[in-house]
Amino acid sequence: MNFLTIFDLDKDGIYSLIDRASELKERHKSGIPYHPLRCKTLGLIFEKASTRTRVSFETAMYQLGGNAIFISQRDSQIGRGEPIKDTARVMSRYVDAVLIRTFGHEVIEEFAEFSTVPVINGLTDEHHPCQVMADLLTVKERKGAIEGLKIAWIGDGNNMANSWMESASRLGFELRLACPDGYKPTDEMLKRVGADTKGSTIHLVSSVAEAVSGADVLNTDVWASMGQEDEGVERSESFKGYQINDALLEKAAAGAMVLHCLPAHRGEEITEEVMEGPNSAIFEQAENRLHIQKAILERLLAGDDI
Ligand code: CP
Ligand code: NVA
């Protein structure tokens, strides 16, 4: 009923959404209209900035024949302290689903507890499941399959890293994470996904070289996420050596693909050359937000369990 973390899906659920997104993408590219969400409305609540998530969700609703209403913290009563549980109960009486981007994951959990309509996570400090679903679609498109791949995460043990770990736990691909000391995923999250336990394919490794060696996919994100801007200088120091550049790419498997959820800081976590080079799937990845989210919206709003 909700999509708050990748763990809300099982393996079949992930693959069926990816397959459905591919069908919807093809249909859209062929110019065939498809309006299953006529008269349905998605409410979007943003407490942080966004380009991709807002535009891709609004467009997804319009393409499926529905409507979208955007509200930000600044111009709603949320910014003046109206309790989440009240907002959830009121919004549920107007719209058919709610997408939220906020800070603590507990905020979206509380919203979902009081909401009577499906709630979708558009990013919290702990998870970014819609982005990682788009990433998995992009990997499947370029590599043909996800199973059997070696995927590297280089950089912060943040919301994106967490959603990638949950995906590896569900799908069983190898995920090696290289994160500086002080910026690794939390013990709670590592335990949740069973990292480095017997039979696990999720490994926290001690060097960038070890993570990247022979990897089919290299993945990174900003060093300071939204809400951490004040730590920017300190983080730039700690993340030295964690940049995806041509020298690092050479250590990966031939034809390795590079992912970054965007927005990117060229010259910090990734170079201009890699971003614009042939290994980069970054803009396909951004486009795929639209297609995978159409599959998610269709599933949730058609009344089926996700
Ligand atoms: N990747 C992503 O979620 O981008 P926005 O912050 O622009 O939504
Ligand atoms: N980790 C980043 C992702 C942005 C889409 C952040 O939370 O700001």
XYZ file of C-alpha atoms and ligand atoms in Angstrom:
322
model
C 0.000 0.000 0.000
C 2.965 2.367 0.676
C 6.388 2.660 -0.914
C 8.690 3.975 1.811
C 11.777 1.800 1.357
C 13.006 -0.822 -1.103
C 12.218 -3.406 1.594
C 8.505 -2.743 0.935
C 9.070 -4.826 -2.214
C 10.171 -8.413 -2.580
C 12.359 -9.641 -5.421
C 9.421 -10.369 -7.739
C 7.894 -6.990 -6.905
C 11.095 -5.190 -7.902
C 11.442 -7.098 -11.160
C 7.798 -6.735 -12.112
C 7.967 -2.953 -11.644
C 11.141 -2.804 -13.760
C 9.491 -4.851 -16.528
C 6.352 -2.732 -16.375
C 8.421 0.470 -16.531
C 10.107 -0.819 -19.714
C 6.680 -1.472 -21.275
C 5.384 1.964 -20.285
C 8.573 3.594 -21.599
C 8.190 1.884 -24.962
C 4.521 2.805 -25.157
C 5.305 6.432 -24.352
C 8.127 6.581 -26.932
C 5.729 5.182 -29.551
C 3.318 8.011 -28.762
C 0.513 5.732 -27.594
C -1.608 7.526 -24.953
C -2.384 5.622 -21.751
C -4.634 7.213 -19.127
C -5.382 4.700 -16.353
C -5.223 7.388 -13.636
C -7.985 9.634 -14.984
C -9.548 11.628 -12.109
C -6.752 10.575 -9.720
C -4.660 13.163 -7.885
C -1.191 12.866 -6.394
C -0.281 15.325 -3.630
C 3.421 16.198 -3.455
C 4.872 17.533 -0.198
C 8.441 18.835 -0.357
C 10.418 19.935 2.690
C 13.664 19.935 0.666
C 14.583 21.173 -2.817
C 14.075 19.019 -5.926
C 14.272 19.146 -9.698
C 14.013 15.524 -10.870
C 11.645 14.097 -8.262
C 9.109 16.892 -8.537
C 9.108 17.203 -12.319
C 9.188 13.458 -13.019
C 6.333 12.694 -10.597
C 4.164 15.563 -11.823
C 4.800 14.578 -15.442
C 4.165 10.906 -14.655
C 0.733 11.789 -13.266
C -0.159 13.955 -16.292
C 0.994 11.295 -18.757
C -1.156 8.701 -16.962
C -4.178 10.995 -17.231
C -4.190 12.229 -13.609
C -3.301 15.416 -11.767
C -0.624 16.516 -9.320
C -0.658 19.175 -6.604
C 2.680 20.452 -5.306
C 3.005 21.981 -1.861
C 6.205 23.047 -0.173
C 6.898 23.483 3.508
C 7.204 27.221 2.934
C 3.740 27.820 1.553
C 1.750 25.272 3.546
C 0.787 24.971 7.204
C 3.466 22.294 7.671
C 6.034 25.086 7.831
C 4.004 26.713 10.611
C 4.042 23.571 12.711
C 0.796 21.790 11.849
C 1.335 18.211 13.089
C 2.157 15.581 10.481
C -0.629 13.331 11.742
C -3.177 16.081 11.081
C -1.759 16.893 7.648
C -1.855 13.189 6.765
C -5.503 12.786 7.732
C -6.559 15.954 5.891
C -4.571 15.294 2.687
C -5.915 11.714 2.571
C -9.437 13.081 2.268
C -8.560 15.046 -0.874
C -5.960 13.165 -2.891
C -5.470 9.549 -3.970
C -1.774 9.223 -3.034
C 0.900 11.385 -1.417
C 4.574 11.745 -2.282
C 6.774 13.200 0.466
C 10.361 14.481 0.523
C 11.462 15.231 4.059
C 14.299 14.951 6.587
C 13.901 12.171 9.189
C 12.464 8.894 7.953
C 10.216 8.818 11.035
C 8.275 11.757 9.548
C 7.175 9.742 6.531
C 6.471 6.725 8.730
C 4.186 8.833 10.907
C 2.491 10.283 7.833
C 1.920 6.776 6.475
C 0.500 5.611 9.807
C -2.189 8.293 9.715
C -2.760 8.393 5.943
C -5.607 6.438 4.401
C -4.078 6.689 0.915
C -0.745 5.288 -0.369
C 2.387 7.202 0.621
C 5.510 7.295 -1.548
C 8.984 8.241 -0.325
C 10.483 10.982 -2.515
C 13.659 10.973 -0.337
C 14.327 11.024 3.373
C 17.675 11.317 5.157
C 17.723 7.496 5.295
C 16.217 6.258 2.000
C 15.682 7.202 -1.650
C 13.850 4.167 -3.046
C 12.339 5.707 -6.207
C 15.791 6.797 -7.354
C 17.279 3.358 -6.824
C 14.390 1.710 -8.696
C 15.235 4.011 -11.644
C 18.900 3.058 -11.262
C 18.073 -0.659 -11.374
C 16.018 -0.122 -14.552
C 19.004 1.697 -16.079
C 21.393 -1.115 -15.139
C 19.028 -3.710 -16.622
C 18.788 -1.698 -19.863
C 22.551 -1.325 -20.313
C 23.715 -4.661 -18.951
C 20.762 -6.871 -19.925
C 20.420 -8.269 -16.388
C 21.110 -7.240 -12.814
C 21.797 -10.681 -11.438
C 25.471 -11.631 -11.344
C 26.759 -8.065 -11.521
C 29.372 -6.511 -9.259
C 28.286 -3.048 -8.199
C 30.461 -0.532 -6.335
C 29.306 2.317 -4.117
C 31.976 4.982 -3.647
C 31.470 7.810 -1.160
C 28.971 8.635 1.544
C 27.056 5.915 3.371
C 23.901 7.965 2.888
C 20.244 7.561 1.859
C 21.235 6.365 -1.628
C 23.746 3.859 -0.239
C 21.051 2.511 2.093
C 18.531 1.998 -0.705
C 21.230 0.331 -2.812
C 22.033 -2.010 0.093
C 18.358 -2.941 0.446
C 18.249 -3.662 -3.300
C 21.311 -5.909 -3.085
C 19.752 -7.716 -0.156
C 16.559 -8.352 -2.134
C 18.147 -9.180 -5.519
C 21.411 -10.833 -4.461
C 23.890 -8.915 -6.641
C 27.320 -8.149 -5.217
C 27.554 -4.676 -3.687
C 30.889 -3.387 -2.397
C 30.821 -0.097 -0.521
C 33.868 2.093 0.098
C 33.073 4.930 2.497
C 35.489 7.055 4.540
C 35.685 6.575 8.307
C 32.879 8.459 9.979
C 30.713 8.288 6.845
C 29.872 4.592 6.663
C 26.255 3.359 6.777
C 24.992 3.073 10.353
C 25.365 -0.201 12.257
C 21.577 -0.381 12.386
C 21.353 -0.196 8.588
C 24.198 -2.692 8.061
C 22.401 -5.090 10.382
C 19.063 -4.509 8.626
C 20.559 -5.650 5.307
C 22.817 -8.325 6.828
C 26.013 -6.797 5.406
C 29.149 -8.921 5.799
C 27.242 -11.788 7.416
C 27.548 -15.369 6.148
C 26.153 -15.645 2.608
C 25.644 -11.895 2.248
C 26.616 -10.229 -1.034
C 26.929 -6.805 0.624
C 30.449 -5.920 1.712
C 31.836 -2.824 3.358
C 35.411 -2.760 2.008
C 38.406 -0.817 3.263
C 39.569 0.877 0.061
C 38.150 2.475 -3.051
C 40.389 0.237 -5.190
C 38.914 -2.884 -3.612
C 35.354 -1.683 -4.263
C 36.039 -0.781 -7.881
C 38.239 -3.715 -8.931
C 36.405 -5.558 -11.735
C 33.112 -3.790 -10.965
C 30.414 -3.617 -13.652
C 28.758 -0.531 -12.184
C 30.301 2.416 -10.311
C 27.956 4.496 -8.291
C 28.411 7.709 -6.336
C 26.545 10.701 -4.910
C 27.294 14.111 -3.426
C 29.584 14.226 -0.393
C 27.231 16.525 1.521
C 23.530 15.753 1.195
C 20.681 18.197 1.661
C 20.728 19.428 5.235
C 24.504 18.816 5.570
C 25.663 21.887 3.652
C 27.441 23.282 6.743
C 29.707 20.214 6.812
C 30.842 20.778 3.205
C 34.457 21.807 3.893
C 35.084 19.088 6.462
C 33.523 16.470 4.201
C 35.623 17.540 1.181
C 38.711 16.751 3.283
C 37.414 13.379 4.454
C 36.316 12.289 0.965
C 39.633 12.985 -0.794
C 40.460 9.926 -2.908
C 36.783 9.025 -3.297
C 36.339 10.715 -6.675
C 35.162 8.748 -9.706
C 37.657 9.715 -12.401
C 39.300 8.093 -15.439
C 42.060 6.467 -13.360
C 39.476 4.801 -11.126
C 37.336 3.759 -14.085
C 40.325 1.892 -15.519
C 40.305 -0.420 -12.501
C 36.690 -1.409 -13.171
C 35.504 -4.074 -15.641
C 35.647 -3.156 -19.331
C 32.509 -1.239 -20.290
C 31.618 -0.487 -16.667
C 28.721 1.917 -16.337
C 28.763 4.964 -14.077
C 25.743 6.150 -12.115
C 25.080 9.337 -10.139
C 21.572 10.251 -9.003
C 22.244 13.983 -9.538
C 22.647 16.825 -8.779
C 26.424 16.347 -9.155
C 29.401 18.466 -8.180
C 31.865 18.080 -11.042
C 35.444 18.068 -9.790
C 34.392 16.703 -6.379
C 32.794 13.252 -6.307
C 33.012 12.838 -10.107
C 34.952 14.444 -12.940
C 33.500 16.250 -15.946
C 35.218 13.668 -18.233
C 33.527 10.681 -16.584
C 30.141 12.386 -16.386
C 30.196 13.262 -20.068
C 32.044 10.117 -21.215
C 30.713 6.898 -22.798
C 30.571 4.959 -19.511
C 28.156 7.441 -17.985
C 24.504 6.367 -17.848
C 23.650 9.342 -15.673
C 21.137 11.067 -17.926
C 19.398 7.792 -18.863
C 19.190 7.217 -15.127
C 17.526 10.609 -14.642
C 15.064 9.921 -17.470
C 14.171 6.547 -15.995
C 12.760 8.261 -12.895
C 9.751 9.094 -15.062
C 9.219 5.583 -16.391
C 9.704 3.638 -13.157
C 7.512 6.074 -11.228
C 4.714 5.599 -13.749
C 4.900 1.879 -12.990
C 4.882 2.578 -9.236
C 1.935 4.994 -9.487
C -0.020 2.609 -11.677
C 0.545 -0.205 -9.183
C -0.379 1.839 -6.121
C -3.321 3.700 -7.599
C -4.803 0.728 -9.413
C -5.534 -0.577 -5.921
C -3.117 -3.495 -6.084
C -0.733 -4.186 -3.292
C 2.783 -3.154 -4.190
N 18.000 12.609 -7.819
C 17.037 13.379 -7.293
O 16.228 12.947 -6.469
O 17.042 14.653 -7.761
P 16.198 15.891 -7.208
O 16.794 16.266 -5.866
O 16.405 16.960 -8.235
O 14.771 15.493 -7.059
N 22.059 12.112 -1.034
C 21.480 13.235 -1.720
C 20.600 12.775 -2.826
C 19.983 13.888 -3.641
C 19.021 13.400 -4.655
C 20.706 14.089 -0.726
O 20.028 13.521 0.145
O 20.787 15.314 -0.813
